[in-house]
Structure formats: C-alpha cells, structure tokens
XYZ file of C-alpha atoms in Angstrom:
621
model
C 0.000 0.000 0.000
C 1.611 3.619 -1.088
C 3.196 5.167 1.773
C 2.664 2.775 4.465
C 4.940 0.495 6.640
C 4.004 -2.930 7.867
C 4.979 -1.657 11.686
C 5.797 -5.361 12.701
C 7.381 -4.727 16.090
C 4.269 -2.628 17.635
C 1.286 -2.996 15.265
C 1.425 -6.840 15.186
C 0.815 -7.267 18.610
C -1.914 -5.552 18.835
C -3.461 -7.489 15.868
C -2.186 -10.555 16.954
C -4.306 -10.251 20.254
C -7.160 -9.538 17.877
C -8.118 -13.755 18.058
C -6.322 -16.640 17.971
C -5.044 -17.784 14.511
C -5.529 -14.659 12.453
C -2.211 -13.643 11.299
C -1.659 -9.792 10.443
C -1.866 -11.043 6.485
C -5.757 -11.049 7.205
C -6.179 -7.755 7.756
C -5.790 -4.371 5.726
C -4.231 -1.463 7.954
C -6.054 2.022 7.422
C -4.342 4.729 5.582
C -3.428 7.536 7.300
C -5.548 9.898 5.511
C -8.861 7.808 7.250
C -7.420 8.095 10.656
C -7.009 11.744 9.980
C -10.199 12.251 9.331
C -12.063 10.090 12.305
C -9.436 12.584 14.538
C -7.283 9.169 16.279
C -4.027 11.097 16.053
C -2.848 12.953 19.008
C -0.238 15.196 18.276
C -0.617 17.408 21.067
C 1.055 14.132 22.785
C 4.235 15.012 20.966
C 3.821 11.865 18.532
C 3.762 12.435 14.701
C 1.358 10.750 12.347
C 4.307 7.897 11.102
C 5.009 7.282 14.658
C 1.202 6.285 16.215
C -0.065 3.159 15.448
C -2.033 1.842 12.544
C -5.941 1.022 13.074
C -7.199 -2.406 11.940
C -9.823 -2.756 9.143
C -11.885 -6.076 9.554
C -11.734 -6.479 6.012
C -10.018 -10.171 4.761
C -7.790 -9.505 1.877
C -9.914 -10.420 -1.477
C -6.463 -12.271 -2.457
C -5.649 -14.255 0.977
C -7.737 -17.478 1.478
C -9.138 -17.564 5.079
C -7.029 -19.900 8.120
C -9.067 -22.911 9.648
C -9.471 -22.911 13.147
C -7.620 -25.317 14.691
C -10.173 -28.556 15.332
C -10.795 -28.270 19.097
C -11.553 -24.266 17.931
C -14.422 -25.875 15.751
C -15.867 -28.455 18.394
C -16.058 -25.233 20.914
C -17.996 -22.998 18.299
C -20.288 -25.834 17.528
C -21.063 -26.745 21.222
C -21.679 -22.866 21.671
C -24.374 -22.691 18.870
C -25.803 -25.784 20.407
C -26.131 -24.363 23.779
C -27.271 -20.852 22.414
C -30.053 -22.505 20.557
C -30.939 -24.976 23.451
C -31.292 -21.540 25.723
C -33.469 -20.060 23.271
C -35.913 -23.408 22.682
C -36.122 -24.041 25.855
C -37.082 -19.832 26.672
C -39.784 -20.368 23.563
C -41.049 -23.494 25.005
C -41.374 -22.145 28.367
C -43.154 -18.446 27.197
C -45.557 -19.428 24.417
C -47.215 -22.030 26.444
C -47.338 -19.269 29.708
C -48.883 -16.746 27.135
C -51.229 -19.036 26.051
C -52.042 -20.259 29.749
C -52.695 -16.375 30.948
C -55.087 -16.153 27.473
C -57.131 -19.034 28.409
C -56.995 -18.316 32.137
C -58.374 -14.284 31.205
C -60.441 -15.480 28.931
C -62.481 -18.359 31.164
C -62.084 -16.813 34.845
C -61.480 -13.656 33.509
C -59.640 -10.581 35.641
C -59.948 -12.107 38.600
C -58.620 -15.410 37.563
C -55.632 -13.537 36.601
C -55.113 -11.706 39.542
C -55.467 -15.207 41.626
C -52.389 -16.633 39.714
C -50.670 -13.474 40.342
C -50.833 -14.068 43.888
C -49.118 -17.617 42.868
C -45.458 -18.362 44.264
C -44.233 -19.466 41.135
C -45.517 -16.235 39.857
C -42.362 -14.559 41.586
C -40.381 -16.425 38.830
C -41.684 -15.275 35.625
C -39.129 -12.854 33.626
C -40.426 -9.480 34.674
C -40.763 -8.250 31.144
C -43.647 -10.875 31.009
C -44.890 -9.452 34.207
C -44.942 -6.080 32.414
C -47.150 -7.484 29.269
C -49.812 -9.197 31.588
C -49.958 -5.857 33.367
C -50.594 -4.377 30.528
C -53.456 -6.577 28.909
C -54.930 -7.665 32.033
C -54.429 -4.618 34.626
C -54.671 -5.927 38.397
C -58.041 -5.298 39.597
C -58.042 -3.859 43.352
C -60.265 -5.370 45.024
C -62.332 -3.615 48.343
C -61.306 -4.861 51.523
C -64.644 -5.341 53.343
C -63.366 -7.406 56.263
C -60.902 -4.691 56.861
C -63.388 -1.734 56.128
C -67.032 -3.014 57.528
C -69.575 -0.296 57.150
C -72.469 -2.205 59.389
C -70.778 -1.860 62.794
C -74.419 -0.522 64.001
C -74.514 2.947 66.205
C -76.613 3.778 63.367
C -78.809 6.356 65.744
C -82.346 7.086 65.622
C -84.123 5.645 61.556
C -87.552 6.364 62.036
C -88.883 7.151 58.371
C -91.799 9.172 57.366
C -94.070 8.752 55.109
C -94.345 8.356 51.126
C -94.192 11.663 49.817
C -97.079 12.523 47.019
C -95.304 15.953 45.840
C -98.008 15.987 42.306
C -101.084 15.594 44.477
C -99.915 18.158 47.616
C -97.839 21.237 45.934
C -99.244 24.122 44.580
C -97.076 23.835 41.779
C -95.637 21.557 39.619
C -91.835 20.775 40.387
C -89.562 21.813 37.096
C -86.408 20.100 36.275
C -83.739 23.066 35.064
C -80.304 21.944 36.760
C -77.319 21.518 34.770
C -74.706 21.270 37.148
C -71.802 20.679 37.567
C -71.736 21.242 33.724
C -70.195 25.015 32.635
C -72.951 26.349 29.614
C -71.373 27.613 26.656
C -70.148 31.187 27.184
C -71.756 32.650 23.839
C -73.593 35.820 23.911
C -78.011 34.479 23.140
C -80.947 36.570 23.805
C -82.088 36.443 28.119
C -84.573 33.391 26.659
C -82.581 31.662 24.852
C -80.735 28.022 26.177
C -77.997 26.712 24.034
C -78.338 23.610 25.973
C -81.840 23.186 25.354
C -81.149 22.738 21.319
C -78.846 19.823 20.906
C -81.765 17.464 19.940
C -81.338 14.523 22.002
C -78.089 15.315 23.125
C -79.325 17.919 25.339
C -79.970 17.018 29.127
C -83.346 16.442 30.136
C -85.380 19.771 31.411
C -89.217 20.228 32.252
C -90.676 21.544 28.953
C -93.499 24.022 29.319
C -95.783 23.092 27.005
C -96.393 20.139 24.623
C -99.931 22.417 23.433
C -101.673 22.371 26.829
C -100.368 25.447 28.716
C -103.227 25.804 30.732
C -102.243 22.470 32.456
C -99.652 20.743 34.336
C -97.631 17.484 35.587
C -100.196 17.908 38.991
C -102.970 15.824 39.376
C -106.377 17.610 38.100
C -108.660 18.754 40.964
C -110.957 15.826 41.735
C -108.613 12.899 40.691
C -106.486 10.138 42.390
C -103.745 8.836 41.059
C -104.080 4.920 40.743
C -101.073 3.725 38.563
C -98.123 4.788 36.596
C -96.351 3.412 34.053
C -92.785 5.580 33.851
C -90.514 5.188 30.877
C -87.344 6.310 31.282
C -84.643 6.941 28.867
C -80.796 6.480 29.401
C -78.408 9.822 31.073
C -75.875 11.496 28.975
C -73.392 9.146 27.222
C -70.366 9.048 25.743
C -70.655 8.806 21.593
C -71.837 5.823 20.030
C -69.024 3.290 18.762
C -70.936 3.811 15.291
C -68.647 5.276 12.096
C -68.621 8.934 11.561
C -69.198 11.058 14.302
C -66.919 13.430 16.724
C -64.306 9.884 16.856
C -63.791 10.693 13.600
C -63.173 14.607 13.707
C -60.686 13.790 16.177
C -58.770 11.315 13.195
C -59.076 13.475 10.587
C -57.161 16.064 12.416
C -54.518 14.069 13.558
C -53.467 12.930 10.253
C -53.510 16.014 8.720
C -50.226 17.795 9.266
C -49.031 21.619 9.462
C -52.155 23.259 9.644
C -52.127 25.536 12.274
C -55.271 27.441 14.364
C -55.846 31.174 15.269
C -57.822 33.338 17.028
C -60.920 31.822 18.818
C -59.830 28.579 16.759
C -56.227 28.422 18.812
C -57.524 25.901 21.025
C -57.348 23.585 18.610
C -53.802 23.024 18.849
C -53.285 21.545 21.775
C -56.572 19.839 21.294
C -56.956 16.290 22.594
C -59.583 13.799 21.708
C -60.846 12.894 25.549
C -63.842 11.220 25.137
C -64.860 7.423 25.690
C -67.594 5.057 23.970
C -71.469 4.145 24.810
C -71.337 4.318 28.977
C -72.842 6.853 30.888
C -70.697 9.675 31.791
C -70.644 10.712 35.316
C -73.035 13.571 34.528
C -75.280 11.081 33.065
C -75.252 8.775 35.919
C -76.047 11.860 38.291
C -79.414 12.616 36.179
C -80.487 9.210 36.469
C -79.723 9.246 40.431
C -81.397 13.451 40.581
C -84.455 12.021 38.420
C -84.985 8.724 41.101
C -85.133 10.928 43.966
C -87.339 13.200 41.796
C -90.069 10.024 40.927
C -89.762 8.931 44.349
C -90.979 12.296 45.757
C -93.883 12.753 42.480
C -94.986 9.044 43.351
C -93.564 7.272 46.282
C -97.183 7.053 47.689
C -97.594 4.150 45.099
C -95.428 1.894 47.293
C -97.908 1.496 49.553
C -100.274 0.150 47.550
C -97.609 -2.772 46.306
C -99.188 -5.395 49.346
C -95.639 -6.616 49.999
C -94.679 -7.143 46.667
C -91.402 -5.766 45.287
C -91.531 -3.631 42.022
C -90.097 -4.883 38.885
C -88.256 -2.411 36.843
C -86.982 -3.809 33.425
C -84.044 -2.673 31.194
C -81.477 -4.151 29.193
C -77.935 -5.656 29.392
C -76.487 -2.494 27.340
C -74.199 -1.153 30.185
C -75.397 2.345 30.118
C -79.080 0.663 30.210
C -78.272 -1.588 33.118
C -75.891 1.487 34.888
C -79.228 3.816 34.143
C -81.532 1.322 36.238
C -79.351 1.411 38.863
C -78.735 4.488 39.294
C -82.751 5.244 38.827
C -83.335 2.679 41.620
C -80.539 4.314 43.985
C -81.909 7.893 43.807
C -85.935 6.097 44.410
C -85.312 3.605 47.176
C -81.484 4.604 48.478
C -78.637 2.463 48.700
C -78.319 -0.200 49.367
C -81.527 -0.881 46.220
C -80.648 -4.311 45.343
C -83.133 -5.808 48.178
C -85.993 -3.183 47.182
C -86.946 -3.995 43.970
C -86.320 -6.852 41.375
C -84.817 -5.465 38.216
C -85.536 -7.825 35.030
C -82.396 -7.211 32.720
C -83.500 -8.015 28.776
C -80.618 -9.330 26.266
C -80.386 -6.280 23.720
C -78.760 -7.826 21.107
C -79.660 -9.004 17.023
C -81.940 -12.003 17.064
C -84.037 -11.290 21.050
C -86.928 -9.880 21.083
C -86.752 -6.989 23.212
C -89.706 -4.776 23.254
C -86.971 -2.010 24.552
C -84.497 -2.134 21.325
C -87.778 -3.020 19.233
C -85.305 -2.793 16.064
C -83.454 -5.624 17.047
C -85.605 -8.203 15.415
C -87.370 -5.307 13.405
C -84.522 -4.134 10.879
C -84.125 -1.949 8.364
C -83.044 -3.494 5.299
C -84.364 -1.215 2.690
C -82.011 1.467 2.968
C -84.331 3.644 4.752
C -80.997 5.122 6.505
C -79.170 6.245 3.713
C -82.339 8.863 2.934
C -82.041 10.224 6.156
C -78.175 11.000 5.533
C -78.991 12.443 2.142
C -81.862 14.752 3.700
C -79.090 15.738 6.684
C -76.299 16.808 4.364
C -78.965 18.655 2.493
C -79.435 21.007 5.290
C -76.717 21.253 6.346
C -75.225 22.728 3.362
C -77.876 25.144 4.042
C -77.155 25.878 7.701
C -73.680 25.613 8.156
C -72.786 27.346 4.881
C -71.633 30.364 6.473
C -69.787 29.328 9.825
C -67.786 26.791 7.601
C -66.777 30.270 5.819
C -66.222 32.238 9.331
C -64.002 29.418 10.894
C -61.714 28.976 8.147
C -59.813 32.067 8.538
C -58.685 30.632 11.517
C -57.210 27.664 10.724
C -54.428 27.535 7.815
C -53.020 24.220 6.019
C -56.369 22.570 6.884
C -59.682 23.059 4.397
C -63.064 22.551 6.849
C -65.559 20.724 5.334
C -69.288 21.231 6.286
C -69.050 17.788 7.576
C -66.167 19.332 10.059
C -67.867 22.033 11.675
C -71.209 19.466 11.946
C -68.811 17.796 14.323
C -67.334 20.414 16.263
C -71.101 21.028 17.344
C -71.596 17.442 18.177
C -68.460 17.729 20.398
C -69.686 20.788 21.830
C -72.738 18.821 23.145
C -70.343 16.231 24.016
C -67.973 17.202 25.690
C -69.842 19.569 27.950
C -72.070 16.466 28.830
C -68.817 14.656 29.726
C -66.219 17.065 30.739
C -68.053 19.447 32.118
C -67.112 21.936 29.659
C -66.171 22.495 25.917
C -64.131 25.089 24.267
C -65.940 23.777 20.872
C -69.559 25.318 21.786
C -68.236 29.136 21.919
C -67.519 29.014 18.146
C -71.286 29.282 16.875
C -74.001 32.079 16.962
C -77.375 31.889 18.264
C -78.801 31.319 14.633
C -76.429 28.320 14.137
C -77.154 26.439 17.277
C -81.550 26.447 16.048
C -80.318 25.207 12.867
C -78.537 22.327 15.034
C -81.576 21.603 16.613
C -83.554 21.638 13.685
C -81.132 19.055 12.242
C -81.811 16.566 15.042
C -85.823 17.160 14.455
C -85.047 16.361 10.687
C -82.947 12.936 11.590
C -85.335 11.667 13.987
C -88.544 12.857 12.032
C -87.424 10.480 8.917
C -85.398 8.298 11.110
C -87.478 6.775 13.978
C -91.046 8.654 14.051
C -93.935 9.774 11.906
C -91.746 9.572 8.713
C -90.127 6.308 9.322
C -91.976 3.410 7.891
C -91.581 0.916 10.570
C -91.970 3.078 13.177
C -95.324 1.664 14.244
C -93.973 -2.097 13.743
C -91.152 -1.551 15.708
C -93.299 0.704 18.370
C -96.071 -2.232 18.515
C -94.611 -4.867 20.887
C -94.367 -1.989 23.803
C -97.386 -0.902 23.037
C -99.470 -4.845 23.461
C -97.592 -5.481 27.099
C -99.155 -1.301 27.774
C -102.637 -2.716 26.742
C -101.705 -5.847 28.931
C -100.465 -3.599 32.036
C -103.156 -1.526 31.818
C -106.423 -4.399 31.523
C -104.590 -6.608 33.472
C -104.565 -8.843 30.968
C -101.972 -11.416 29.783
C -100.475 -12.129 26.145
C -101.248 -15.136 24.407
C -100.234 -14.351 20.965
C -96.410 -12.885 20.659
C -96.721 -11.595 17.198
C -94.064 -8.666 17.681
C -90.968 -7.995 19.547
C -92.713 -9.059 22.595
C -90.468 -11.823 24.719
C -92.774 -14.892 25.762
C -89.983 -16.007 27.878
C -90.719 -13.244 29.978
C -94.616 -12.741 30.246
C -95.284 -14.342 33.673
C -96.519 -13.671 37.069
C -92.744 -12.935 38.016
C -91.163 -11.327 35.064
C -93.945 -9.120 34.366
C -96.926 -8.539 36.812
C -99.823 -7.096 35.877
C -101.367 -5.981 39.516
C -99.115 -3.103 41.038
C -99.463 0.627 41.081
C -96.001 1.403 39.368
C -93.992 -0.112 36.362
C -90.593 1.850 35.429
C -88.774 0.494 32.348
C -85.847 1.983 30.571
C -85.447 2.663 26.554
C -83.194 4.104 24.440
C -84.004 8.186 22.459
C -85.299 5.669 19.550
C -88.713 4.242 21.755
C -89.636 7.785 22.601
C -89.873 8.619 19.096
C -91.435 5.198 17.869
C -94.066 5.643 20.227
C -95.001 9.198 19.148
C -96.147 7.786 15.948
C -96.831 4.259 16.891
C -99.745 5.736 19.429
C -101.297 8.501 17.370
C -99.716 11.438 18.986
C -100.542 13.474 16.526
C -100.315 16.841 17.757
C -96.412 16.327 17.270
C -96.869 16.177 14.278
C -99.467 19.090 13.016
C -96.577 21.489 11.345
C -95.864 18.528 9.151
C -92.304 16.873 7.272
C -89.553 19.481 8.249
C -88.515 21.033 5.420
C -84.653 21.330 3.943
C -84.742 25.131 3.101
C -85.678 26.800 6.201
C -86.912 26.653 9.969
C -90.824 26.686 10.059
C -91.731 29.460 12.383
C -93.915 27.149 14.083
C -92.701 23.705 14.740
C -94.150 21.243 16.611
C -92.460 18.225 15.999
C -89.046 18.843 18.456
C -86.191 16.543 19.862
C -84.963 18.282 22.037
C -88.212 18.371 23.765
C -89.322 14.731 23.816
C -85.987 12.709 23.608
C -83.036 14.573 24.947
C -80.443 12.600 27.786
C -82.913 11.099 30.911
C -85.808 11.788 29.145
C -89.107 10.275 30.760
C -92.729 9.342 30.032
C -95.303 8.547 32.790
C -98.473 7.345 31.559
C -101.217 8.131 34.978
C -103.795 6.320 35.101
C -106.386 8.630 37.511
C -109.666 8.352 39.263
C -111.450 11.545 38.813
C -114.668 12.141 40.237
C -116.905 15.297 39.091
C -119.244 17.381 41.167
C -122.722 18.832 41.175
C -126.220 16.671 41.272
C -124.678 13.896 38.393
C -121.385 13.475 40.345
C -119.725 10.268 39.419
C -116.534 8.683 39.240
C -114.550 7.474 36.018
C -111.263 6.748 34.931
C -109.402 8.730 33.200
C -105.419 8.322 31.282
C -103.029 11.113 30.776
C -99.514 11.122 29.290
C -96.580 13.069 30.798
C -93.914 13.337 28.979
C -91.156 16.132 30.287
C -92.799 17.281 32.728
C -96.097 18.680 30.392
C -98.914 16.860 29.877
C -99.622 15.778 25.780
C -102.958 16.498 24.008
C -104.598 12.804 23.146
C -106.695 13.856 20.501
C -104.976 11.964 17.753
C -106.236 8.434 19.519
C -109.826 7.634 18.653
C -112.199 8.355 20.740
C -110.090 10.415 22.790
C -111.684 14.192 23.055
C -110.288 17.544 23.631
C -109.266 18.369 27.256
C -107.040 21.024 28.852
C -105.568 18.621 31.137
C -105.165 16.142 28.477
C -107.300 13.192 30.192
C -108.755 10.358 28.064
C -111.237 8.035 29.450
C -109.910 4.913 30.309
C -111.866 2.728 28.160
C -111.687 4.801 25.158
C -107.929 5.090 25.539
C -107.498 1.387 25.263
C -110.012 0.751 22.830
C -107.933 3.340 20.652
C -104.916 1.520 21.250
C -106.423 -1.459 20.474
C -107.211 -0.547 16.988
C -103.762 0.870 16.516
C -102.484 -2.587 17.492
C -104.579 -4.458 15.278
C -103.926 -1.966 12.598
C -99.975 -3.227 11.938
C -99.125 -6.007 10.393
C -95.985 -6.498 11.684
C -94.972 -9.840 9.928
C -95.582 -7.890 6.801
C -93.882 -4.356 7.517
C -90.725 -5.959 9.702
C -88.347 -7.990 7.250
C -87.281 -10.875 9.443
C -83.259 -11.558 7.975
C-alpha cells in the first residue's frame, strides 16, 4: 500500500491479540488519511502521524484465502451454537405455552382469575418483562377490603322514616327540572330566553318543557282525581358517543393525520386539542341525572309503594351497560342504597336475534335502505345551515380546508364534551342562529329516522305498546306476534297488579311511540322542510328525547261534582314534565288537562295494534 509500513514490532501485537489464529496477512491497515479524518491522532502528545499506530480494518484480503481454526476451535464454536439454541428453545417453550395459559386463564375466569395466579409463588419467577405485558393486557383489579373496612358496625342512631311523599297531588305547583350542574354552559352571547343547551336534539340534558300544546295544564294531578297507577318510561343519562362510524371519533382522526395546519384566534384551542372522550357508557353527569331524576319520581310518586301489598316492584331494562348502569342508578336515587333488596330489576338481552320490546329494532330491521335517505336529507341542510360558519371558521385555521361535515362535528363535540367534561371550548364558536339550525337538524334525523316519517316506526313501536294494553287491563299475552319476549310474560317477570312499572329505553322508543300511538299533535306542522326553519314547529327533539328523558303514563280516578257526580277513569300522558294532548287516539276528546277516558284510551290503542301487520312491515333476515 503507497506510503505505508508494515509496523511489525508494535502494530502486530496488537493485531495478533485480535483472536487466535488470524495472522496480520488477514487484515488491511487504514491509511493515514482515514485516521485523519475520524481525529485518532494525538499530536498534542508530541507523537507524529508515522510514529502512532495503525488502526485495523476487519476487512479479509480479497487475495488471501481464510485460516481454519484449529479442530478443538471448531468443536467449541459448535457446542456454543448448540447451547445458544438450546437456551433459546427451551425460553420459547417455556413463554408461548405461559402466554397461552394467561389467554385461556383471562379469557375463562377472567380478571380475577388472573389476579389469583398473580398471587401464585411461582408467579415470583416469571421474567419481569412478562410481568410487564400481563400488566398491561390484564391490569390488576383492586379489590375492596370489606373485612378490613365493615360499614355495618351498628350505632346507626335514631331511623324512624316518614311517610311516602305525594309531591303531584300536595304542591301548589308543579316541580320543574332546570339543573345543569356541575356542567359550565357555553359562554356565547343568546338573547335572556334563549338556552344553548336546550337545542342539541337529544343530546341535550333532560329539562321540564313548558308546554307540549296544553299550557293551561300541568304534571299535577287535576282537581278531583287520584292517582291509581303509573307506568314511567325512562330513557338512558348522557353518554359518551356511540361506537358507530362517523361522528366526533372521527373529527378527532381526521385532524390528527392532517399535518401543518395551524389554528388562530378563537380557533387556537385547537392546537393543543386532545380527543378525551370514551364510547357508549354513561358519563358521570349522566349517571347523576339518572340518580337526581330517582329521587325526583320517588318524591312525584312514592305514595304508590304502599299500595304494592308486599310485593317488590319490577323495573326492566337491558344488558347495554349504560341501560343496566341507568336502572341502577334510577333505583338508587328512588329507594337509596343499598336498592338491590328493594326492587327486582328484570335485565332483557339487547342484542340481534331477542326480542326486546326495549331495542324493538333488534328483530325489526331496516333493510331497505331507509338510513341512507335520512343522511342524504341531513347533508342537504346542512349545506344550508352551516354554509356560512364553515366560511367564518376557516380564517382561523391555515393548512387545513373545513368541510361542512367538520364544523357538523365540532357542534356534536360541543354537546359532548360539555355532557362529559363538564365543559367544551368547541360550543363558543357558533351564533345563536347556528345552534336552532342544530336543533332543527336533530328534528329532521329523527322525524325520517325513527317517528312519523319512518316506515316501521309503528312495527317496531307495537310490541311496547301490546304489554301497555296488557299492564293496563290486566290482561296477559297469548299471541307474541311482535318484539314481545314470551320467555318473559309471567306472574314474576312481568306482573300485571301493582301501582307502578318503570322500564328503561333508548331516544329511539320515545320517538317510535309518538307515531306508533297517534300522537298526533307532534306532528301538526308537518315533514320538516330542507330550506328553512318553520316558524312554528311542533315536531321537536330536544323536547321529547333529549339525555334522561321520561314518560309517565297516569292512570287517575277523577270524580266530578254537582247533582250527576260520578266517578270514572281517566289516562293522561306526561312526557317532560307537560302533559300531551290525546286527541290523535280515537275516541279520545279535547281536554285542557289532556285526560282520556280509560276505556276509550285502550279501545284506541287497540285498533292501533290491530292496525300493523308487523310480519308484513318488519323484514325478518
């Protein structure tokens, strides 16, 4: 090599202690001119370039043929890949079946059965990395102490009780239901009347509506009537979004995989933005409405109880977890806790292929597209609608182009995230106008979705409906011709004697039932139109399905006065708090109050019944 010395008295050490049997003839030296540039000389030591010693390359010589290791050098290497390999079969063997093991054990005894073999001596010996990954999939569930922390030690003092309260038939006035807190309204300046809460459709929280067309009347029981029974259905509290595509989920991915777009002005918050927001459960809010509207039917009818002749009430729901977290949160605010011992609560499989009179659209589907319309009739207003905030909004946000579906979802997580977090930066970028045309979006949806515009709305509606009829004449099914569940129509699973029934629904039932019993006062201003806001509407979501929304259907004995005084019984519907006009049922007559007679009211729903054909309107898949 030009201009470079073999250096056999120091250099050949050095490569001779490289390994045994590689000769310096393996090896190329580096030329000076490499080491120079990787900075290995140090002259400041008073040695010149010639004089420091040569770096090895590991590179064989293209011309030199390689040296074989001396035999016993070969049986080594080959007894260290056997070991090696031995280690790592035996590490395989010993961690694929322990995987498996924890998968089966999670899987068949579930958390528990997982934190059982944690508590396992032998569990002391597993690698901790595989600790790590169990901890992971399968976090260790804490479980409460209650030998350590008893809470019935007695010293309870003095539990005398009073007696059932009977708020609708002692007050003067009606009780209203207007609290929102802890949740922080949206800071946007709206006339004195005006709630911005109280137009999200059915993702508003549930308030006492004034008037459903009888302002003259209220939720209190008329002068000269008793309440007998009440049937009370109740929807779900405030949720999380559905798991369904599209949606504020969705928002929250199409922003994160754009890139460099940056927000200003009112829009800034957006950049530190965070998608916070869980799935289908109830969010604490949601589970305090349930609890607040409990307390508030045990106060309107906890008189009923007393009628029950030692029976238990049966409340129904589903196995949904916000349905089943919704019961039991309704039954802690109406008997106190502990509730479990109070009242029986019948949980329904909501799921494709059970009838469940409840989720009616489970074995009622929609397989003619019906769904598709609705979307085509929602992005038709709100190109109308939203035409001008999706204008207004983009100058503050650069590198990104808002679509109108975009700014549709930054009200949804307005409504959201208040519901959930208390509070939501997203709500204080729309005007007054822009939050009606919100709300008149929800009153398209579930107008041509689930109501008087769907076309199985009275199929689906029917089964709930038949066990109403069968509640009310005490009279049991014979013929299950809907989503009614014969597994359940018995003495036990579904009495027909006491005072009070409470079952909880989904948004969905409440508008099902508007058409599928005649209500037709809801729907007197007709199909929404995609152009504009009627001035008068009368067909509203937010008013009859927002979050904890709740029917009672009272079933009175009302006596009149003068010479002719007799006594009759009469049916009213509640719904939010203000009674609804029954006018649309047959036989059903005009009445401030809203009372039908008894008979006439089933007799009308009788002919609705036998008015569907529900083999014929419900494809069965």
């Amino acid at each position: 090599m030009v201009g470079l010395g073999k250096a056999k008295t120091k250099s050949a050490s050095v490569i001779a202690g490289a390994g045994p049997g590689l000769s310096e003839d393996d090896y190329e030296l580096q030329p000076s001119s490499y080491t120079d540039r990787l900075g290995l000389h140090s002259h400041s030591h008073g040695h010149s370039p010639a004089s420091e010693p040569l770096l090895p390359q590991y590179d064989p010589k293209p011309a030199s043929s390689p040296v074989p290791l001396a035999p016993h050098r070969q049986l080594e290497r080959s007894r260290r890949r056997s070991r090696t390999c031995a280690t790592l079969l035996c590490l395989w063997a010993t961690l694929v079946p322990l995987c498996l093991g924890m998968a089966l054990l999670g899987c068949w005894f579930g958390r528990k059965g997982l934190d059982s073999v944690r508590g396992w001596q032998a569990w002391e010996q597993v690698p901790q990395d595989i600790k790590d990954w169990v901890d992971t999939v399968a976090p260790y569930q804490v479980e409460v102490d209650h030998g350590a922390f008893p809470t019935d030690i007695g010293y309870a003092g003095p539990t005398p009780t009073g007696i059932e309260p009977a708020v609708l038939a002692t007050a003067p006035v009606a009780p209203l239901h207007t609290g929102i807190s802890p949740l922080v309204p949206p800071n946007v300046k709206t006339s004195s009347s005006f709630s911005i809460m109280q137009h999200w459709g059915n993702l508003s929280p549930y308030y006492s509506v004034s008037s459903h067309g009888l302002p003259e009347t209220s939720s209190l029981f008329p002068d000269h009537c008793e309440l007998e029974e009440v049937h009370w259905l109740q929807r779900h509290g405030a949720r999380y979004p559905t798991s369904n595509a599209g949606g504020p989920g969705d928002l929250a991915l199409r922003l994160k995989k754009a890139s460099g777009w940056t927000a200003t002005g009112e829009m800034s918050f957006l950049n530190d933005w965070e998608y916070r927001l869980g799935a289908e459960l109830l969010t604490p809010f949601g589970r305090q409405q349930l609890f607040s509207v409990g307390v508030a039917a045990r106060i309107k009818y906890g008189f009923l109880l007393d009628k029950m002749g030692g029976r238990l009430p049966v409340f129904r729901t589903e196995t949904q977890d916000r349905m089943l977290k919704s019961a039991q949160n309704f039954a802690a605010g109406f008997f106190g806790i502990p509730a479990e011992d109070q009242f029986n609560l019948e949980v329904m499989i909501e799921s494709k292929g059970f009838n469940n009179t409840l989720a009616p659209w489970n074995t009622c589907p929609d397989t003619e597209g019906y769904n598709k319309e609705v979307l085509d009739r929602l992005h038709q207003w709100d190109d109308v609608f939203l035409k001008d905030a999706r204008k207004r909004l983009q100058k503050h946000i650069t590198g990104y182009d808002l679509s109108i579906n975009d700014v549709k979802d930054f009200m949804d997580m307005c409504a959201y995230e208040t519901v959930a977090l208390g509070y939501s930066a997203f709500c204080d970028l729309f005007e007054q106008k822009e939050w009606r045309g919100y709300e008149y979006r929800n009153d398209i949806y579930w107008w041509h979705a689930a109501s008087f515009g769907y076309p199985l709305a009275k199929a689906q509606g029917l089964g709930w409906v038949q066990e109403l009829v069968s509640r009310l004449t005490h009279t049991r099914l014979t013929e299950f011709n809907s989503t009614t569940n014969s597994s359940f129509h018995d003495d036990v699973h579904f009495p027909l004697n006491d005072p009070i029934y409470v079952d909880f629904t989904h948004d969905t039932e409440f508008a099902l039932l508007l058409a599928a019993m005649n209500l037709t006062t809801f729907a007197e201003s007709g199909e929404p139109p995609l152009d504009h806001i009627p001035k008068h509407r009368s067909f509203i979501a937010s008013k009859f399905c927002p979050f904890g929304t709740n029917l009672q259907l009272q079933v009175l004995k009302c006596s009149s006065s003068g010479i002719s005084a007799k006594t009759d019984r009469q049916v009213r519907l509640i719904l939010n708090d203000a009674a609804v006009p029954l006018t649309g049922i047959d036989g059903c007559p005009k009445d401030e109050d809203g009372l039908c007679p008894f008979e006439a009211f089933v007799r009308g729903m009788k002919e609705i019944i036998a008015g569907v054909d529900f083999a014929t309107d419900c494809v069965r898949e």
